[in-house]
């Protein structure tokens, strides 16, 4: 006959957490009393086979010795301190203080989730500096100084003895002085310049993501911040097609927002990709029927993407006749706001514990 495991751990826990002498007495009766558990267990011994008797008997005996020792230790403790101990300045009968564990900021959680999804798709993480050169942030990405799209990337320039502060009025002057050769420093306005650094540092084929902070002189409001986070991604190989971009982004979006998520690619323009597309996901709240989050459209914009422009390949010394690639860039705050229903970007940076502890 097999016997049931003895409830040693439960008994120990009960004795350890007991705080009153009366409570301890009740436990003594429950376990060691004349009609207690140990007596019950002993009563089963005669029903066992001879070889089991010895094993089982020894186990019950050991349990009984443990109980006796624990109860007597606890008794000494409770009698000594009688509830409170002025010498120690504490009341040992009070429940313990809850240890508050820290956790990762929601943006860090979302960034790690994005990196882990792309990691499982074979992408490696690359890190680029937040202080960038004007060449990497613009020229090498096929955004020449007089290109109108620069206005969309309004930028914080860094004052240095050799450089001047960028402002629209100074554009003309800068043009005459050939500012691209001056290569001023700036706070990167997107993570795309890391494409340039990664391609210069590594031999293709490449599948890379770059998470990081970016800066734009935007007035702060519910949806704008002068500093926010992006994740850039790109792949370079000899036979990359637009359908590869679609496949990767569908896999990402379904992992991030649920397997029913649909994607919509809208033709768009970015100087560093051709063709370019903005990508929307079907609204995961209303499943495309239309709600206040998707502004009744059924779609939510999540990123920009496209096939890497041959000029970008040229600027890093890759032969554009040989190499093909796709790239995409997404805002981490935007993804976090959509996924977790955060309605104001400023909440991420105020560090109000009541907000942070919800995630
Ligand atoms: N750099 C763009 C921005 O900040 C986002 C982007 C769009 C990145 C298209 C890309 C891309 O790599 O292909 O708005």
mmCIF file of C-alpha atoms and ligand atoms in Angstrom:
data_model
loop_
_atom_site.group_PDB
_atom_site.id
_atom_site.type_symbol
_atom_site.label_atom_id
_atom_site.label_comp_id
_atom_site.label_asym_id
_atom_site.label_seq_id
_atom_site.Cartn_x
_atom_site.Cartn_y
_atom_site.Cartn_z
ATOM 1 C CA UNK A 1 0.000 0.000 0.000
ATOM 2 C CA UNK A 2 1.446 3.372 -0.974
ATOM 3 C CA UNK A 3 1.099 6.094 1.638
ATOM 4 C CA UNK A 4 0.270 9.758 1.058
ATOM 5 C CA UNK A 5 3.028 12.373 1.381
ATOM 6 C CA UNK A 6 3.115 13.959 4.863
ATOM 7 C CA UNK A 7 2.013 17.622 5.032
ATOM 8 C CA UNK A 8 5.337 18.732 6.521
ATOM 9 C CA UNK A 9 5.683 21.966 4.534
ATOM 10 C CA UNK A 10 2.080 23.095 5.321
ATOM 11 C CA UNK A 11 2.628 22.494 9.014
ATOM 12 C CA UNK A 12 5.916 24.388 9.031
ATOM 13 C CA UNK A 13 4.302 27.356 7.256
ATOM 14 C CA UNK A 14 1.435 27.411 9.754
ATOM 15 C CA UNK A 15 3.781 27.381 12.721
ATOM 16 C CA UNK A 16 6.094 30.023 11.269
ATOM 17 C CA UNK A 17 3.249 32.414 10.491
ATOM 18 C CA UNK A 18 1.517 31.960 13.844
ATOM 19 C CA UNK A 19 1.667 35.128 15.956
ATOM 20 C CA UNK A 20 -0.304 34.315 19.117
ATOM 21 C CA UNK A 21 0.405 31.835 21.883
ATOM 22 C CA UNK A 22 -3.248 30.626 21.794
ATOM 23 C CA UNK A 23 -2.940 30.058 18.079
ATOM 24 C CA UNK A 24 0.216 28.013 18.672
ATOM 25 C CA UNK A 25 -1.603 25.903 21.303
ATOM 26 C CA UNK A 26 -4.325 25.184 18.772
ATOM 27 C CA UNK A 27 -1.675 24.050 16.305
ATOM 28 C CA UNK A 28 -0.077 21.814 18.931
ATOM 29 C CA UNK A 29 -3.474 20.123 19.489
ATOM 30 C CA UNK A 30 -4.108 19.884 15.763
ATOM 31 C CA UNK A 31 -0.820 18.114 15.136
ATOM 32 C CA UNK A 32 0.378 16.519 18.388
ATOM 33 C CA UNK A 33 -2.841 16.224 20.411
ATOM 34 C CA UNK A 34 -4.485 12.926 21.407
ATOM 35 C CA UNK A 35 -6.765 13.162 18.390
ATOM 36 C CA UNK A 36 -4.237 15.054 16.301
ATOM 37 C CA UNK A 37 -2.736 14.349 12.925
ATOM 38 C CA UNK A 38 0.285 12.437 14.216
ATOM 39 C CA UNK A 39 -2.002 10.041 16.136
ATOM 40 C CA UNK A 40 -4.085 9.535 12.980
ATOM 41 C CA UNK A 41 -0.966 8.803 10.973
ATOM 42 C CA UNK A 42 0.323 6.366 13.604
ATOM 43 C CA UNK A 43 -3.028 4.551 13.572
ATOM 44 C CA UNK A 44 -2.406 3.583 9.962
ATOM 45 C CA UNK A 45 0.829 1.720 10.722
ATOM 46 C CA UNK A 46 -0.773 -1.669 11.583
ATOM 47 C CA UNK A 47 -2.476 -1.733 8.181
ATOM 48 C CA UNK A 48 0.816 -1.562 6.282
ATOM 49 C CA UNK A 49 2.983 -4.359 4.910
ATOM 50 C CA UNK A 50 5.977 -5.236 7.093
ATOM 51 C CA UNK A 51 8.628 -3.477 4.998
ATOM 52 C CA UNK A 52 6.424 -0.378 4.628
ATOM 53 C CA UNK A 53 5.836 -0.198 8.366
ATOM 54 C CA UNK A 54 9.461 0.624 9.019
ATOM 55 C CA UNK A 55 9.708 3.321 6.359
ATOM 56 C CA UNK A 56 6.385 4.920 7.142
ATOM 57 C CA UNK A 57 6.895 4.708 10.887
ATOM 58 C CA UNK A 58 10.265 6.435 10.595
ATOM 59 C CA UNK A 59 8.789 9.205 8.409
ATOM 60 C CA UNK A 60 5.915 9.873 10.840
ATOM 61 C CA UNK A 61 8.336 9.873 13.745
ATOM 62 C CA UNK A 62 10.596 12.336 11.984
ATOM 63 C CA UNK A 63 7.572 14.561 11.244
ATOM 64 C CA UNK A 64 6.557 14.409 14.898
ATOM 65 C CA UNK A 65 10.074 15.403 16.052
ATOM 66 C CA UNK A 66 10.120 18.302 13.638
ATOM 67 C CA UNK A 67 6.703 19.522 14.821
ATOM 68 C CA UNK A 68 7.771 19.303 18.452
ATOM 69 C CA UNK A 69 10.946 21.274 17.764
ATOM 70 C CA UNK A 70 9.236 23.966 15.666
ATOM 71 C CA UNK A 71 6.421 24.442 18.160
ATOM 72 C CA UNK A 72 8.771 24.727 21.079
ATOM 73 C CA UNK A 73 11.028 27.193 19.206
ATOM 74 C CA UNK A 74 8.019 29.272 18.337
ATOM 75 C CA UNK A 75 6.757 29.128 21.888
ATOM 76 C CA UNK A 76 10.053 30.489 23.202
ATOM 77 C CA UNK A 77 9.951 33.237 20.622
ATOM 78 C CA UNK A 78 6.371 34.274 21.369
ATOM 79 C CA UNK A 79 6.889 34.129 25.140
ATOM 80 C CA UNK A 80 10.138 36.068 24.985
ATOM 81 C CA UNK A 81 8.732 38.890 22.919
ATOM 82 C CA UNK A 82 5.132 38.614 24.137
ATOM 83 C CA UNK A 83 3.950 40.341 21.021
ATOM 84 C CA UNK A 84 6.009 43.466 21.160
ATOM 85 C CA UNK A 85 9.613 44.081 21.932
ATOM 86 C CA UNK A 86 10.516 47.623 22.964
ATOM 87 C CA UNK A 87 14.204 46.750 22.922
ATOM 88 C CA UNK A 88 14.007 45.970 19.239
ATOM 89 C CA UNK A 89 11.573 48.830 18.672
ATOM 90 C CA UNK A 90 9.246 46.572 16.752
ATOM 91 C CA UNK A 91 6.129 44.521 17.192
ATOM 92 C CA UNK A 92 6.871 41.083 15.822
ATOM 93 C CA UNK A 93 3.184 40.234 15.675
ATOM 94 C CA UNK A 94 2.522 42.937 13.079
ATOM 95 C CA UNK A 95 2.335 41.809 9.475
ATOM 96 C CA UNK A 96 5.597 42.444 7.616
ATOM 97 C CA UNK A 97 6.118 45.475 5.410
ATOM 98 C CA UNK A 98 5.372 44.797 1.780
ATOM 99 C CA UNK A 99 8.505 44.948 -0.338
ATOM 100 C CA UNK A 100 7.764 47.116 -3.349
ATOM 101 C CA UNK A 101 9.539 45.690 -6.351
ATOM 102 C CA UNK A 102 10.638 48.027 -9.083
ATOM 103 C CA UNK A 103 9.760 47.309 -12.682
ATOM 104 C CA UNK A 104 10.746 48.411 -16.125
ATOM 105 C CA UNK A 105 9.250 51.627 -17.512
ATOM 106 C CA UNK A 106 6.444 50.946 -19.984
ATOM 107 C CA UNK A 107 8.524 52.377 -22.841
ATOM 108 C CA UNK A 108 11.387 50.037 -21.969
ATOM 109 C CA UNK A 109 8.964 47.107 -21.854
ATOM 110 C CA UNK A 110 7.567 47.986 -25.288
ATOM 111 C CA UNK A 111 11.035 48.594 -26.747
ATOM 112 C CA UNK A 112 12.198 45.206 -25.449
ATOM 113 C CA UNK A 113 9.079 43.541 -26.835
ATOM 114 C CA UNK A 114 9.707 45.070 -30.282
ATOM 115 C CA UNK A 115 13.382 44.009 -30.137
ATOM 116 C CA UNK A 116 12.454 40.508 -29.039
ATOM 117 C CA UNK A 117 9.949 40.045 -31.895
ATOM 118 C CA UNK A 118 12.497 41.204 -34.473
ATOM 119 C CA UNK A 119 15.178 39.181 -32.684
ATOM 120 C CA UNK A 120 13.095 36.059 -33.258
ATOM 121 C CA UNK A 121 12.903 37.020 -36.945
ATOM 122 C CA UNK A 122 16.708 37.059 -37.153
ATOM 123 C CA UNK A 123 17.444 40.780 -36.644
ATOM 124 C CA UNK A 124 20.460 41.931 -34.628
ATOM 125 C CA UNK A 125 20.392 45.063 -32.447
ATOM 126 C CA UNK A 126 22.725 47.920 -33.414
ATOM 127 C CA UNK A 127 23.275 51.081 -31.403
ATOM 128 C CA UNK A 128 23.878 54.519 -32.900
ATOM 129 C CA UNK A 129 24.819 57.778 -31.135
ATOM 130 C CA UNK A 130 22.226 60.425 -30.230
ATOM 131 C CA UNK A 131 24.646 63.161 -31.256
ATOM 132 C CA UNK A 132 24.930 62.697 -34.993
ATOM 133 C CA UNK A 133 26.557 64.411 -37.916
ATOM 134 C CA UNK A 134 24.458 66.411 -40.342
ATOM 135 C CA UNK A 135 25.749 64.151 -43.107
ATOM 136 C CA UNK A 136 24.487 60.945 -41.486
ATOM 137 C CA UNK A 137 21.187 62.456 -40.374
ATOM 138 C CA UNK A 138 20.457 63.998 -43.788
ATOM 139 C CA UNK A 139 22.813 63.935 -46.784
ATOM 140 C CA UNK A 140 23.748 60.250 -46.648
ATOM 141 C CA UNK A 141 20.041 59.465 -46.377
ATOM 142 C CA UNK A 142 19.377 61.315 -49.629
ATOM 143 C CA UNK A 143 18.051 64.440 -47.912
ATOM 144 C CA UNK A 144 20.126 67.292 -49.403
ATOM 145 C CA UNK A 145 20.225 70.621 -47.578
ATOM 146 C CA UNK A 146 17.772 72.392 -49.847
ATOM 147 C CA UNK A 147 15.361 69.470 -49.942
ATOM 148 C CA UNK A 148 11.893 70.502 -48.748
ATOM 149 C CA UNK A 149 11.555 67.316 -46.713
ATOM 150 C CA UNK A 150 14.127 68.737 -44.268
ATOM 151 C CA UNK A 151 11.355 70.883 -42.886
ATOM 152 C CA UNK A 152 9.624 67.709 -41.751
ATOM 153 C CA UNK A 153 12.764 66.864 -39.798
ATOM 154 C CA UNK A 154 13.193 70.087 -37.885
ATOM 155 C CA UNK A 155 16.294 69.533 -35.828
ATOM 156 C CA UNK A 156 18.235 70.601 -32.733
ATOM 157 C CA UNK A 157 21.699 71.648 -33.884
ATOM 158 C CA UNK A 158 24.597 71.690 -31.497
ATOM 159 C CA UNK A 159 26.571 74.874 -31.160
ATOM 160 C CA UNK A 160 30.275 74.382 -31.503
ATOM 161 C CA UNK A 161 33.092 76.794 -32.340
ATOM 162 C CA UNK A 162 33.022 75.617 -35.951
ATOM 163 C CA UNK A 163 29.269 75.453 -36.432
ATOM 164 C CA UNK A 164 26.367 77.851 -36.565
ATOM 165 C CA UNK A 165 22.862 77.264 -35.276
ATOM 166 C CA UNK A 166 20.544 76.052 -37.970
ATOM 167 C CA UNK A 167 17.467 78.099 -38.652
ATOM 168 C CA UNK A 168 15.294 78.418 -41.760
ATOM 169 C CA UNK A 169 16.511 82.017 -42.311
ATOM 170 C CA UNK A 170 20.099 80.829 -42.390
ATOM 171 C CA UNK A 171 19.443 78.218 -45.031
ATOM 172 C CA UNK A 172 20.470 80.459 -47.915
ATOM 173 C CA UNK A 173 23.644 81.517 -46.186
ATOM 174 C CA UNK A 174 24.501 77.933 -45.289
ATOM 175 C CA UNK A 175 23.951 76.846 -48.836
ATOM 176 C CA UNK A 176 26.492 79.334 -50.094
ATOM 177 C CA UNK A 177 29.031 78.231 -47.556
ATOM 178 C CA UNK A 178 28.640 74.563 -48.410
ATOM 179 C CA UNK A 179 27.405 73.362 -44.992
ATOM 180 C CA UNK A 180 27.574 69.698 -45.941
ATOM 181 C CA UNK A 181 31.346 69.919 -45.937
ATOM 182 C CA UNK A 182 31.182 71.536 -42.492
ATOM 183 C CA UNK A 183 29.205 68.549 -41.186
ATOM 184 C CA UNK A 184 27.716 70.117 -38.099
ATOM 185 C CA UNK A 185 26.672 68.076 -35.063
ATOM 186 C CA UNK A 186 23.037 67.717 -34.142
ATOM 187 C CA UNK A 187 20.716 65.636 -31.975
ATOM 188 C CA UNK A 188 19.497 62.961 -34.365
ATOM 189 C CA UNK A 189 15.936 63.671 -35.471
ATOM 190 C CA UNK A 190 15.327 60.015 -36.352
ATOM 191 C CA UNK A 191 17.060 56.652 -35.960
ATOM 192 C CA UNK A 192 17.595 56.320 -39.724
ATOM 193 C CA UNK A 193 21.215 57.676 -39.582
ATOM 194 C CA UNK A 194 22.091 54.469 -37.737
ATOM 195 C CA UNK A 195 21.436 52.724 -41.084
ATOM 196 C CA UNK A 196 24.413 54.636 -42.448
ATOM 197 C CA UNK A 197 26.639 53.745 -39.505
ATOM 198 C CA UNK A 198 25.637 50.080 -39.522
ATOM 199 C CA UNK A 199 26.175 49.736 -43.278
ATOM 200 C CA UNK A 200 29.568 51.440 -43.012
ATOM 201 C CA UNK A 201 30.579 49.200 -40.113
ATOM 202 C CA UNK A 202 29.303 45.849 -41.403
ATOM 203 C CA UNK A 203 29.407 43.830 -44.572
ATOM 204 C CA UNK A 204 26.051 42.886 -46.088
ATOM 205 C CA UNK A 205 23.866 40.818 -45.848
ATOM 206 C CA UNK A 206 22.356 42.609 -42.858
ATOM 207 C CA UNK A 207 19.173 42.422 -40.785
ATOM 208 C CA UNK A 208 19.391 45.104 -38.116
ATOM 209 C CA UNK A 209 17.188 47.021 -35.713
ATOM 210 C CA UNK A 210 18.178 50.181 -33.907
ATOM 211 C CA UNK A 211 16.154 51.291 -30.893
ATOM 212 C CA UNK A 212 16.900 54.710 -29.460
ATOM 213 C CA UNK A 213 16.030 58.282 -28.510
ATOM 214 C CA UNK A 214 15.414 60.970 -31.103
ATOM 215 C CA UNK A 215 14.909 64.723 -30.724
ATOM 216 C CA UNK A 216 12.800 67.327 -32.527
ATOM 217 C CA UNK A 217 12.060 70.902 -31.493
ATOM 218 C CA UNK A 218 8.316 70.304 -31.269
ATOM 219 C CA UNK A 219 6.069 72.136 -28.817
ATOM 220 C CA UNK A 220 5.057 69.649 -26.141
ATOM 221 C CA UNK A 221 1.397 68.573 -26.136
ATOM 222 C CA UNK A 222 -0.623 65.364 -25.739
ATOM 223 C CA UNK A 223 0.890 63.830 -28.868
ATOM 224 C CA UNK A 224 4.265 65.638 -29.221
ATOM 225 C CA UNK A 225 7.425 65.589 -27.204
ATOM 226 C CA UNK A 226 10.837 67.114 -28.023
ATOM 227 C CA UNK A 227 12.402 63.746 -27.192
ATOM 228 C CA UNK A 228 10.865 60.409 -28.050
ATOM 229 C CA UNK A 229 11.908 56.895 -29.078
ATOM 230 C CA UNK A 230 12.045 55.122 -32.399
ATOM 231 C CA UNK A 231 12.999 51.686 -33.607
ATOM 232 C CA UNK A 232 14.612 51.607 -37.019
ATOM 233 C CA UNK A 233 14.862 48.342 -38.913
ATOM 234 C CA UNK A 234 16.447 47.360 -42.187
ATOM 235 C CA UNK A 235 17.532 44.389 -44.236
ATOM 236 C CA UNK A 236 20.124 44.305 -47.000
ATOM 237 C CA UNK A 237 20.757 41.339 -49.292
ATOM 238 C CA UNK A 238 21.017 40.605 -52.995
ATOM 239 C CA UNK A 239 17.395 39.643 -53.654
ATOM 240 C CA UNK A 240 15.234 41.598 -51.236
ATOM 241 C CA UNK A 241 11.777 42.461 -52.531
ATOM 242 C CA UNK A 242 8.905 44.618 -51.303
ATOM 243 C CA UNK A 243 7.072 41.396 -50.456
ATOM 244 C CA UNK A 244 9.839 40.603 -47.935
ATOM 245 C CA UNK A 245 9.129 43.919 -46.231
ATOM 246 C CA UNK A 246 5.433 43.063 -46.152
ATOM 247 C CA UNK A 247 6.067 39.603 -44.727
ATOM 248 C CA UNK A 248 8.295 40.888 -41.932
ATOM 249 C CA UNK A 249 5.939 43.714 -40.968
ATOM 250 C CA UNK A 250 2.879 41.445 -40.978
ATOM 251 C CA UNK A 251 4.707 38.968 -38.736
ATOM 252 C CA UNK A 252 5.724 41.808 -36.407
ATOM 253 C CA UNK A 253 2.277 43.430 -36.217
ATOM 254 C CA UNK A 254 0.465 40.149 -35.591
ATOM 255 C CA UNK A 255 2.876 39.289 -32.790
ATOM 256 C CA UNK A 256 2.575 42.760 -31.269
ATOM 257 C CA UNK A 257 -1.136 43.433 -31.699
ATOM 258 C CA UNK A 258 -2.719 39.988 -32.117
ATOM 259 C CA UNK A 259 -2.992 37.371 -34.815
ATOM 260 C CA UNK A 260 -6.117 38.895 -36.374
ATOM 261 C CA UNK A 261 -4.281 42.154 -37.186
ATOM 262 C CA UNK A 262 -4.400 43.205 -40.846
ATOM 263 C CA UNK A 263 -1.933 45.586 -42.496
ATOM 264 C CA UNK A 264 -2.549 48.351 -44.998
ATOM 265 C CA UNK A 265 0.319 49.811 -47.049
ATOM 266 C CA UNK A 266 -0.316 53.378 -48.246
ATOM 267 C CA UNK A 267 2.006 54.909 -50.888
ATOM 268 C CA UNK A 268 4.054 57.658 -49.258
ATOM 269 C CA UNK A 269 7.302 59.558 -49.617
ATOM 270 C CA UNK A 270 10.546 59.320 -47.691
ATOM 271 C CA UNK A 271 13.771 60.501 -49.364
ATOM 272 C CA UNK A 272 15.695 57.421 -48.203
ATOM 273 C CA UNK A 273 13.289 54.824 -49.598
ATOM 274 C CA UNK A 274 11.778 54.286 -53.027
ATOM 275 C CA UNK A 275 9.035 53.216 -53.219
ATOM 276 C CA UNK A 276 7.891 54.261 -49.742
ATOM 277 C CA UNK A 277 4.838 53.249 -47.786
ATOM 278 C CA UNK A 278 3.167 54.213 -44.562
ATOM 279 C CA UNK A 279 1.781 51.211 -42.777
ATOM 280 C CA UNK A 280 -1.501 51.036 -40.871
ATOM 281 C CA UNK A 281 -2.785 48.187 -38.749
ATOM 282 C CA UNK A 282 -6.461 47.321 -38.498
ATOM 283 C CA UNK A 283 -7.771 48.796 -35.254
ATOM 284 C CA UNK A 284 -7.460 46.029 -32.645
ATOM 285 C CA UNK A 285 -10.084 47.633 -30.423
ATOM 286 C CA UNK A 286 -12.981 47.723 -32.879
ATOM 287 C CA UNK A 287 -11.471 45.192 -35.338
ATOM 288 C CA UNK A 288 -11.870 47.690 -38.164
ATOM 289 C CA UNK A 289 -15.496 48.665 -37.548
ATOM 290 C CA UNK A 290 -14.523 52.189 -36.433
ATOM 291 C CA UNK A 291 -14.138 53.610 -32.912
ATOM 292 C CA UNK A 292 -12.813 56.715 -31.179
ATOM 293 C CA UNK A 293 -9.232 55.358 -31.024
ATOM 294 C CA UNK A 294 -9.015 54.860 -34.801
ATOM 295 C CA UNK A 295 -11.083 57.998 -35.383
ATOM 296 C CA UNK A 296 -13.819 55.919 -37.062
ATOM 297 C CA UNK A 297 -11.427 54.859 -39.851
ATOM 298 C CA UNK A 298 -10.782 51.296 -38.664
ATOM 299 C CA UNK A 299 -7.024 51.837 -39.210
ATOM 300 C CA UNK A 300 -4.105 53.011 -37.059
ATOM 301 C CA UNK A 301 -0.863 54.293 -38.573
ATOM 302 C CA UNK A 302 2.169 52.639 -36.985
ATOM 303 C CA UNK A 303 5.229 53.136 -39.162
ATOM 304 C CA UNK A 304 7.006 54.373 -42.277
ATOM 305 C CA UNK A 305 8.841 52.023 -44.604
ATOM 306 C CA UNK A 306 10.115 51.335 -48.092
ATOM 307 C CA UNK A 307 12.847 49.921 -50.301
ATOM 308 C CA UNK A 308 16.253 51.462 -49.530
ATOM 309 C CA UNK A 309 17.054 54.175 -52.079
ATOM 310 C CA UNK A 310 20.078 53.486 -54.346
ATOM 311 C CA UNK A 311 21.543 56.858 -53.274
ATOM 312 C CA UNK A 312 21.695 55.571 -49.693
ATOM 313 C CA UNK A 313 23.610 52.490 -50.839
ATOM 314 C CA UNK A 314 25.977 54.713 -52.826
ATOM 315 C CA UNK A 315 26.636 56.930 -49.837
ATOM 316 C CA UNK A 316 27.920 53.953 -47.803
ATOM 317 C CA UNK A 317 29.879 52.432 -50.666
ATOM 318 C CA UNK A 318 27.491 49.532 -51.382
ATOM 319 C CA UNK A 319 26.980 48.813 -55.070
ATOM 320 C CA UNK A 320 23.264 49.585 -55.695
ATOM 321 C CA UNK A 321 23.250 47.229 -58.687
ATOM 322 C CA UNK A 322 24.159 44.351 -56.407
ATOM 323 C CA UNK A 323 22.390 45.111 -53.124
ATOM 324 C CA UNK A 324 18.700 45.531 -52.368
ATOM 325 C CA UNK A 325 17.078 46.322 -49.069
ATOM 326 C CA UNK A 326 14.069 47.484 -47.161
ATOM 327 C CA UNK A 327 13.827 49.777 -44.158
ATOM 328 C CA UNK A 328 11.217 50.874 -41.680
ATOM 329 C CA UNK A 329 10.948 53.163 -38.689
ATOM 330 C CA UNK A 330 8.382 53.285 -35.915
ATOM 331 C CA UNK A 331 7.719 55.409 -32.837
ATOM 332 C CA UNK A 332 7.884 53.457 -29.576
ATOM 333 C CA UNK A 333 5.574 55.922 -27.757
ATOM 334 C CA UNK A 334 2.995 55.582 -30.517
ATOM 335 C CA UNK A 335 3.036 51.787 -30.335
ATOM 336 C CA UNK A 336 2.849 51.888 -26.507
ATOM 337 C CA UNK A 337 -0.006 54.423 -26.570
ATOM 338 C CA UNK A 338 -1.998 52.320 -29.001
ATOM 339 C CA UNK A 339 -1.373 49.011 -27.299
ATOM 340 C CA UNK A 340 -1.913 50.194 -23.718
ATOM 341 C CA UNK A 341 -4.526 52.915 -24.288
ATOM 342 C CA UNK A 342 -2.289 55.786 -23.116
ATOM 343 C CA UNK A 343 -3.853 59.033 -24.324
ATOM 344 C CA UNK A 344 -1.127 61.584 -23.496
ATOM 345 C CA UNK A 345 2.565 61.194 -24.416
ATOM 346 C CA UNK A 346 3.590 63.425 -21.495
ATOM 347 C CA UNK A 347 2.587 60.654 -19.065
ATOM 348 C CA UNK A 348 5.645 58.669 -20.156
ATOM 349 C CA UNK A 349 8.043 61.347 -18.989
ATOM 350 C CA UNK A 350 6.421 62.729 -15.844
ATOM 351 C CA UNK A 351 7.398 59.642 -13.858
ATOM 352 C CA UNK A 352 4.246 59.702 -11.789
ATOM 353 C CA UNK A 353 4.344 56.400 -9.915
ATOM 354 C CA UNK A 354 0.529 56.073 -10.172
ATOM 355 C CA UNK A 355 0.913 55.891 -13.946
ATOM 356 C CA UNK A 356 4.066 53.780 -14.052
ATOM 357 C CA UNK A 357 2.874 51.107 -11.620
ATOM 358 C CA UNK A 358 -0.092 50.246 -13.846
ATOM 359 C CA UNK A 359 2.154 48.495 -16.362
HETATM 360 N N1 LIG B 1 12.860 58.171 -40.312
HETATM 361 C C1 LIG B 1 11.420 58.305 -40.511
HETATM 362 C C2 LIG B 1 10.843 59.308 -39.545
HETATM 363 O O1 LIG B 1 11.435 59.584 -38.542
HETATM 364 C C3 LIG B 1 10.735 56.988 -40.347
HETATM 365 C C4 LIG B 1 11.083 56.034 -41.459
HETATM 366 C C5 LIG B 1 10.320 56.004 -42.585
HETATM 367 C C6 LIG B 1 12.176 55.209 -41.328
HETATM 368 C C7 LIG B 1 10.619 55.152 -43.633
HETATM 369 C C8 LIG B 1 12.504 54.345 -42.379
HETATM 370 C C9 LIG B 1 11.702 54.336 -43.522
HETATM 371 O O2 LIG B 1 13.531 53.529 -42.326
HETATM 372 O O3 LIG B 1 12.017 53.472 -44.535
HETATM 373 O O4 LIG B 1 9.764 59.774 -39.745
#
